[in-house]
Amino acid sequence: MEKQKVLIVDDEPKILKLLKSYFEAAGFDAVCADGGLQGLKLFEQNTIALILLDIMLPDFSGEEFCKKIRQVSSVPIIMVTAKVDEESIVRCLNMGADDYISKPFSPRQLIARAQAVLRRADPVQNASLISCGDLTLDIEKRVAVCKGKTIELTRGEYDILSLLMSK
């Protein structure tokens, strides 16, 4: 099974190195960007499951980065930043961030928050049924039903259909 990929966007090299090592030790694949432009490029080039994002970036703000991502994706975003004022927290959450953690932070707590956000973001993991129009998939039983009739699918066909319907 392919590892989930985390995009870490922060302008502090020590933070990038620390988060990369912790997330990789927790079983993730981590890619790092030291600014918003590089982060957007990496986002476009990779299938990202989660973004860890600093607000204060050298080329443009993490808030702008978050807005750009939200225009094209619902990938979970956790803000990881030194800004601790209530206005910054509320603004980031209202513009689409899924969580907000202040520096300094516990890497273990950040990993746990990331895993919690990813669990909530994965409809296949959290739902036993996925429906689209007349078609319903029972995830636990691996059965497809259309208009009340069971559809015979190969394993590969079911996996593709399940992936498409979950997105």
C-alpha atoms as an extended CHARMM CRD file, in Angstrom:
* protein
*
       167  EXT
         1         1  MET       CA              0.0000000000        0.0000000000        0.0000000000  PROA      1               0.0000000000
         2         2  GLU       CA              1.2900000000        3.4520000000       -0.9080000000  PROA      2               0.0000000000
         3         3  LYS       CA              2.1460000000        5.7750000000        1.9610000000  PROA      3               0.0000000000
         4         4  GLN       CA              0.0680000000        8.9080000000        2.4090000000  PROA      4               0.0000000000
         5         5  LYS       CA              2.0190000000       11.9670000000        1.3390000000  PROA      5               0.0000000000
         6         6  VAL       CA              2.2680000000       15.0150000000        3.6000000000  PROA      6               0.0000000000
         7         7  LEU       CA              3.2950000000       18.4100000000        2.2100000000  PROA      7               0.0000000000
         8         8  ILE       CA              5.1310000000       20.5050000000        4.8030000000  PROA      8               0.0000000000
         9         9  VAL       CA              5.3820000000       24.2280000000        3.9750000000  PROA      9               0.0000000000
        10        10  ASP       CA              7.5390000000       26.2530000000        6.3730000000  PROA      10              0.0000000000
        11        11  ASP       CA             10.4160000000       28.7040000000        5.9520000000  PROA      11              0.0000000000
        12        12  GLU       CA             12.3820000000       27.3490000000        8.9250000000  PROA      12              0.0000000000
        13        13  PRO       CA             14.7990000000       24.5730000000        7.8350000000  PROA      13              0.0000000000
        14        14  LYS       CA             14.9080000000       23.0630000000       11.3430000000  PROA      14              0.0000000000
        15        15  ILE       CA             11.1130000000       22.7650000000       11.4600000000  PROA      15              0.0000000000
        16        16  LEU       CA             11.0420000000       21.1750000000        7.9850000000  PROA      16              0.0000000000
        17        17  LYS       CA             13.6900000000       18.6380000000        8.9820000000  PROA      17              0.0000000000
        18        18  LEU       CA             11.9890000000       17.8530000000       12.3110000000  PROA      18              0.0000000000
        19        19  LEU       CA              8.5180000000       17.4120000000       10.8310000000  PROA      19              0.0000000000
        20        20  LYS       CA              9.8000000000       15.3870000000        7.8910000000  PROA      20              0.0000000000
        21        21  SER       CA             11.5920000000       12.9490000000       10.2100000000  PROA      21              0.0000000000
        22        22  TYR       CA              8.6260000000       12.5930000000       12.5830000000  PROA      22              0.0000000000
        23        23  PHE       CA              6.0760000000       12.0600000000        9.8210000000  PROA      23              0.0000000000
        24        24  GLU       CA              8.2760000000        9.5700000000        7.9980000000  PROA      24              0.0000000000
        25        25  ALA       CA              8.8350000000        7.6740000000       11.2590000000  PROA      25              0.0000000000
        26        26  ALA       CA              5.0310000000        7.5820000000       11.6490000000  PROA      26              0.0000000000
        27        27  GLY       CA              4.6900000000        5.9060000000        8.2400000000  PROA      27              0.0000000000
        28        28  PHE       CA              4.0290000000        8.8870000000        5.9790000000  PROA      28              0.0000000000
        29        29  ASP       CA              5.9220000000       10.0860000000        2.9360000000  PROA      29              0.0000000000
        30        30  ALA       CA              6.8650000000       13.7550000000        3.4590000000  PROA      30              0.0000000000
        31        31  VAL       CA              7.7630000000       16.4270000000        0.9120000000  PROA      31              0.0000000000
        32        32  CYS       CA              8.9640000000       19.8460000000        2.0360000000  PROA      32              0.0000000000
        33        33  ALA       CA              8.7600000000       23.3840000000        0.6970000000  PROA      33              0.0000000000
        34        34  ASP       CA             10.4240000000       26.4580000000        2.1580000000  PROA      34              0.0000000000
        35        35  GLY       CA              7.8740000000       28.8450000000        0.6420000000  PROA      35              0.0000000000
        36        36  GLY       CA              4.4180000000       29.1190000000       -0.8300000000  PROA      36              0.0000000000
        37        37  LEU       CA              5.4190000000       29.0320000000       -4.4960000000  PROA      37              0.0000000000
        38        38  GLN       CA              7.4850000000       25.8820000000       -4.0440000000  PROA      38              0.0000000000
        39        39  GLY       CA              4.6520000000       24.3930000000       -1.9750000000  PROA      39              0.0000000000
        40        40  LEU       CA              2.1050000000       25.0250000000       -4.7180000000  PROA      40              0.0000000000
        41        41  LYS       CA              4.4280000000       23.4510000000       -7.2590000000  PROA      41              0.0000000000
        42        42  LEU       CA              4.8740000000       20.3400000000       -5.0790000000  PROA      42              0.0000000000
        43        43  PHE       CA              1.1100000000       20.1800000000       -4.5240000000  PROA      43              0.0000000000
        44        44  GLU       CA              0.5320000000       20.1550000000       -8.2870000000  PROA      44              0.0000000000
        45        45  GLN       CA              3.2090000000       17.4790000000       -8.8630000000  PROA      45              0.0000000000
        46        46  ASN       CA              2.1530000000       15.0560000000       -6.1080000000  PROA      46              0.0000000000
        47        47  THR       CA             -0.9290000000       13.3900000000       -4.6710000000  PROA      47              0.0000000000
        48        48  ILE       CA             -1.0280000000       15.0650000000       -1.2790000000  PROA      48              0.0000000000
        49        49  ALA       CA             -3.1130000000       13.6460000000        1.5720000000  PROA      49              0.0000000000
        50        50  LEU       CA             -2.3820000000       16.4360000000        4.0960000000  PROA      50              0.0000000000
        51        51  ILE       CA             -0.7490000000       19.8740000000        4.1920000000  PROA      51              0.0000000000
        52        52  LEU       CA              1.0880000000       21.2980000000        7.2000000000  PROA      52              0.0000000000
        53        53  LEU       CA              1.2870000000       25.0340000000        6.6190000000  PROA      53              0.0000000000
        54        54  ASP       CA              3.0030000000       27.9610000000        8.3190000000  PROA      54              0.0000000000
        55        55  ILE       CA              1.2820000000       31.3500000000        8.0520000000  PROA      55              0.0000000000
        56        56  MET       CA              4.4270000000       33.4490000000        7.7760000000  PROA      56              0.0000000000
        57        57  LEU       CA              6.1740000000       32.5050000000        4.5240000000  PROA      57              0.0000000000
        58        58  PRO       CA              8.7580000000       34.5710000000        2.6140000000  PROA      58              0.0000000000
        59        59  ASP       CA              7.0460000000       34.7610000000       -0.7920000000  PROA      59              0.0000000000
        60        60  PHE       CA              3.3610000000       34.9350000000        0.1940000000  PROA      60              0.0000000000
        61        61  SER       CA              1.3400000000       34.1740000000        3.2900000000  PROA      61              0.0000000000
        62        62  GLY       CA              0.1190000000       30.7920000000        4.3860000000  PROA      62              0.0000000000
        63        63  GLU       CA             -3.3610000000       32.3130000000        4.3510000000  PROA      63              0.0000000000
        64        64  GLU       CA             -3.0280000000       33.0310000000        0.6150000000  PROA      64              0.0000000000
        65        65  PHE       CA             -1.6480000000       29.5120000000        0.1050000000  PROA      65              0.0000000000
        66        66  CYS       CA             -4.6690000000       28.0730000000        1.9340000000  PROA      66              0.0000000000
        67        67  LYS       CA             -7.0650000000       30.1330000000       -0.2280000000  PROA      67              0.0000000000
        68        68  LYS       CA             -5.3780000000       28.9230000000       -3.4310000000  PROA      68              0.0000000000
        69        69  ILE       CA             -5.5710000000       25.2820000000       -2.3300000000  PROA      69              0.0000000000
        70        70  ARG       CA             -9.2270000000       25.6180000000       -1.3110000000  PROA      70              0.0000000000
        71        71  GLN       CA            -10.0750000000       26.8500000000       -4.8210000000  PROA      71              0.0000000000
        72        72  VAL       CA             -9.0360000000       23.4590000000       -6.2350000000  PROA      72              0.0000000000
        73        73  SER       CA             -8.9920000000       20.9120000000       -3.4100000000  PROA      73              0.0000000000
        74        74  SER       CA            -10.4690000000       19.8510000000       -0.0810000000  PROA      74              0.0000000000
        75        75  VAL       CA             -7.1970000000       18.2530000000        1.0840000000  PROA      75              0.0000000000
        76        76  PRO       CA             -6.8870000000       18.6210000000        4.8810000000  PROA      76              0.0000000000
        77        77  ILE       CA             -4.7460000000       21.5750000000        5.9960000000  PROA      77              0.0000000000
        78        78  ILE       CA             -3.2570000000       22.0220000000        9.4590000000  PROA      78              0.0000000000
        79        79  MET       CA             -1.7960000000       25.4370000000       10.2010000000  PROA      79              0.0000000000
        80        80  VAL       CA              1.4400000000       25.1280000000       12.1970000000  PROA      80              0.0000000000
        81        81  THR       CA              2.4900000000       28.6200000000       13.1810000000  PROA      81              0.0000000000
        82        82  ALA       CA              3.9060000000       30.9650000000       15.7870000000  PROA      82              0.0000000000
        83        83  LYS       CA              0.8480000000       33.2200000000       15.5500000000  PROA      83              0.0000000000
        84        84  VAL       CA             -1.2860000000       32.5620000000       18.6090000000  PROA      84              0.0000000000
        85        85  ASP       CA             -3.7320000000       35.4720000000       18.5370000000  PROA      85              0.0000000000
        86        86  GLU       CA             -7.3940000000       34.5650000000       18.3520000000  PROA      86              0.0000000000
        87        87  GLU       CA             -7.9400000000       36.6420000000       15.1830000000  PROA      87              0.0000000000
        88        88  SER       CA             -5.3320000000       34.6170000000       13.2350000000  PROA      88              0.0000000000
        89        89  ILE       CA             -6.7350000000       31.3060000000       14.4400000000  PROA      89              0.0000000000
        90        90  VAL       CA            -10.3420000000       32.2110000000       13.5920000000  PROA      90              0.0000000000
        91        91  ARG       CA             -9.3740000000       33.6830000000       10.1940000000  PROA      91              0.0000000000
        92        92  CYS       CA             -7.4330000000       30.5370000000        9.2000000000  PROA      92              0.0000000000
        93        93  LEU       CA            -10.1760000000       28.1650000000       10.3000000000  PROA      93              0.0000000000
        94        94  ASN       CA            -12.8020000000       30.2490000000        8.5000000000  PROA      94              0.0000000000
        95        95  MET       CA            -10.8180000000       30.2720000000        5.2530000000  PROA      95              0.0000000000
        96        96  GLY       CA            -10.5740000000       26.4820000000        5.1720000000  PROA      96              0.0000000000
        97        97  ALA       CA             -7.8930000000       25.2080000000        7.5360000000  PROA      97              0.0000000000
        98        98  ASP       CA             -8.9530000000       22.0070000000        9.3030000000  PROA      98              0.0000000000
        99        99  ASP       CA             -6.8700000000       22.5090000000       12.4310000000  PROA      99              0.0000000000
       100       100  TYR       CA             -4.4560000000       25.0140000000       13.9600000000  PROA      100             0.0000000000
       101       101  ILE       CA             -1.4920000000       24.2550000000       16.1890000000  PROA      101             0.0000000000
       102       102  SER       CA              0.8700000000       26.8270000000       17.6910000000  PROA      102             0.0000000000
       103       103  LYS       CA              4.6610000000       26.7330000000       17.7840000000  PROA      103             0.0000000000
       104       104  PRO       CA              6.3290000000       25.4480000000       19.8360000000  PROA      104             0.0000000000
       105       105  PHE       CA              4.4040000000       22.2020000000       19.4780000000  PROA      105             0.0000000000
       106       106  SER       CA              4.6800000000       18.5690000000       20.4500000000  PROA      106             0.0000000000
       107       107  PRO       CA              5.5370000000       16.5380000000       17.3240000000  PROA      107             0.0000000000
       108       108  ARG       CA              3.6500000000       13.5570000000       18.7480000000  PROA      108             0.0000000000
       109       109  GLN       CA              0.5380000000       15.6810000000       19.2600000000  PROA      109             0.0000000000
       110       110  LEU       CA              0.8380000000       17.0400000000       15.7210000000  PROA      110             0.0000000000
       111       111  ILE       CA              1.0580000000       13.4920000000       14.3160000000  PROA      111             0.0000000000
       112       112  ALA       CA             -2.0360000000       12.5040000000       16.3450000000  PROA      112             0.0000000000
       113       113  ARG       CA             -3.9360000000       15.5590000000       15.0780000000  PROA      113             0.0000000000
       114       114  ALA       CA             -2.8640000000       14.7910000000       11.5040000000  PROA      114             0.0000000000
       115       115  GLN       CA             -4.0920000000       11.2050000000       11.8140000000  PROA      115             0.0000000000
       116       116  ALA       CA             -7.4100000000       12.4130000000       13.2680000000  PROA      116             0.0000000000
       117       117  VAL       CA             -7.9190000000       14.9210000000       10.4310000000  PROA      117             0.0000000000
       118       118  LEU       CA             -7.0860000000       12.2390000000        7.8550000000  PROA      118             0.0000000000
       119       119  ARG       CA             -9.5740000000        9.7980000000        9.4330000000  PROA      119             0.0000000000
       120       120  ARG       CA            -12.3300000000       12.4080000000        9.1800000000  PROA      120             0.0000000000
       121       121  ALA       CA            -11.3450000000       13.2900000000        5.6030000000  PROA      121             0.0000000000
       122       122  ASP       CA            -11.5170000000        9.7130000000        4.2770000000  PROA      122             0.0000000000
       123       123  PRO       CA            -15.1570000000        8.8780000000        3.5100000000  PROA      123             0.0000000000
       124       124  VAL       CA            -14.3140000000        5.2840000000        2.5720000000  PROA      124             0.0000000000
       125       125  GLN       CA            -12.7480000000        4.7000000000        5.9740000000  PROA      125             0.0000000000
       126       126  ASN       CA            -15.6810000000        6.2560000000        7.8470000000  PROA      126             0.0000000000
       127       127  ALA       CA            -18.7260000000        5.1240000000        5.9180000000  PROA      127             0.0000000000
       128       128  SER       CA            -19.9740000000        1.6630000000        5.2140000000  PROA      128             0.0000000000
       129       129  LEU       CA            -22.1080000000        2.8960000000        2.2910000000  PROA      129             0.0000000000
       130       130  ILE       CA            -21.2950000000        5.2890000000       -0.5410000000  PROA      130             0.0000000000
       131       131  SER       CA            -24.0940000000        6.3890000000       -2.8460000000  PROA      131             0.0000000000
       132       132  CYS       CA            -24.1890000000        8.2860000000       -6.1120000000  PROA      132             0.0000000000
       133       133  GLY       CA            -27.5390000000        8.4700000000       -7.8710000000  PROA      133             0.0000000000
       134       134  ASP       CA            -28.9760000000        4.9600000000       -8.1260000000  PROA      134             0.0000000000
       135       135  LEU       CA            -25.6270000000        3.2960000000       -7.3960000000  PROA      135             0.0000000000
       136       136  THR       CA            -24.6360000000        2.2810000000       -3.8490000000  PROA      136             0.0000000000
       137       137  LEU       CA            -21.4540000000        0.5760000000       -2.6400000000  PROA      137             0.0000000000
       138       138  ASP       CA            -21.3270000000       -1.3660000000        0.6040000000  PROA      138             0.0000000000
       139       139  ILE       CA            -17.6910000000       -0.8750000000        1.5960000000  PROA      139             0.0000000000
       140       140  GLU       CA            -17.6270000000       -3.5920000000        4.2540000000  PROA      140             0.0000000000
       141       141  LYS       CA            -19.2160000000       -6.2640000000        2.0280000000  PROA      141             0.0000000000
       142       142  ARG       CA            -17.5950000000       -5.0170000000       -1.2260000000  PROA      142             0.0000000000
       143       143  VAL       CA            -20.9390000000       -5.1120000000       -3.0230000000  PROA      143             0.0000000000
       144       144  ALA       CA            -22.3020000000       -2.7330000000       -5.6730000000  PROA      144             0.0000000000
       145       145  VAL       CA            -26.0690000000       -2.2840000000       -6.0010000000  PROA      145             0.0000000000
       146       146  CYS       CA            -27.8500000000       -0.3000000000       -8.7250000000  PROA      146             0.0000000000
       147       147  LYS       CA            -31.6340000000        0.1880000000       -8.5660000000  PROA      147             0.0000000000
       148       148  GLY       CA            -31.8820000000       -2.6730000000       -6.0820000000  PROA      148             0.0000000000
       149       149  LYS       CA            -29.9170000000       -5.1720000000       -8.1760000000  PROA      149             0.0000000000
       150       150  THR       CA            -26.4590000000       -6.4600000000       -7.2690000000  PROA      150             0.0000000000
       151       151  ILE       CA            -23.8260000000       -5.7500000000       -9.9190000000  PROA      151             0.0000000000
       152       152  GLU       CA            -21.0960000000       -8.3210000000      -10.5050000000  PROA      152             0.0000000000
       153       153  LEU       CA            -17.6920000000       -6.5720000000      -10.4990000000  PROA      153             0.0000000000
       154       154  THR       CA            -14.1480000000       -7.8790000000      -10.5620000000  PROA      154             0.0000000000
       155       155  ARG       CA            -11.9110000000       -6.8620000000       -7.6800000000  PROA      155             0.0000000000
       156       156  GLY       CA            -10.1920000000       -4.2480000000       -9.8510000000  PROA      156             0.0000000000
       157       157  GLU       CA            -13.4620000000       -2.8380000000      -11.1540000000  PROA      157             0.0000000000
       158       158  TYR       CA            -14.8120000000       -2.5710000000       -7.6170000000  PROA      158             0.0000000000
       159       159  ASP       CA            -11.6380000000       -0.8460000000       -6.3770000000  PROA      159             0.0000000000
       160       160  ILE       CA            -11.7390000000        1.7200000000       -9.1890000000  PROA      160             0.0000000000
       161       161  LEU       CA            -15.4550000000        2.3760000000       -8.7100000000  PROA      161             0.0000000000
       162       162  SER       CA            -14.9920000000        2.7060000000       -4.9470000000  PROA      162             0.0000000000
       163       163  LEU       CA            -12.1570000000        5.1980000000       -5.4080000000  PROA      163             0.0000000000
       164       164  LEU       CA            -14.1160000000        7.2820000000       -7.9080000000  PROA      164             0.0000000000
       165       165  MET       CA            -17.2540000000        7.3320000000       -5.7780000000  PROA      165             0.0000000000
       166       166  SER       CA            -15.3580000000        8.2590000000       -2.6270000000  PROA      166             0.0000000000
       167       167  LYS       CA            -13.9540000000       11.3650000000       -4.3150000000  PROA      167             0.0000000000
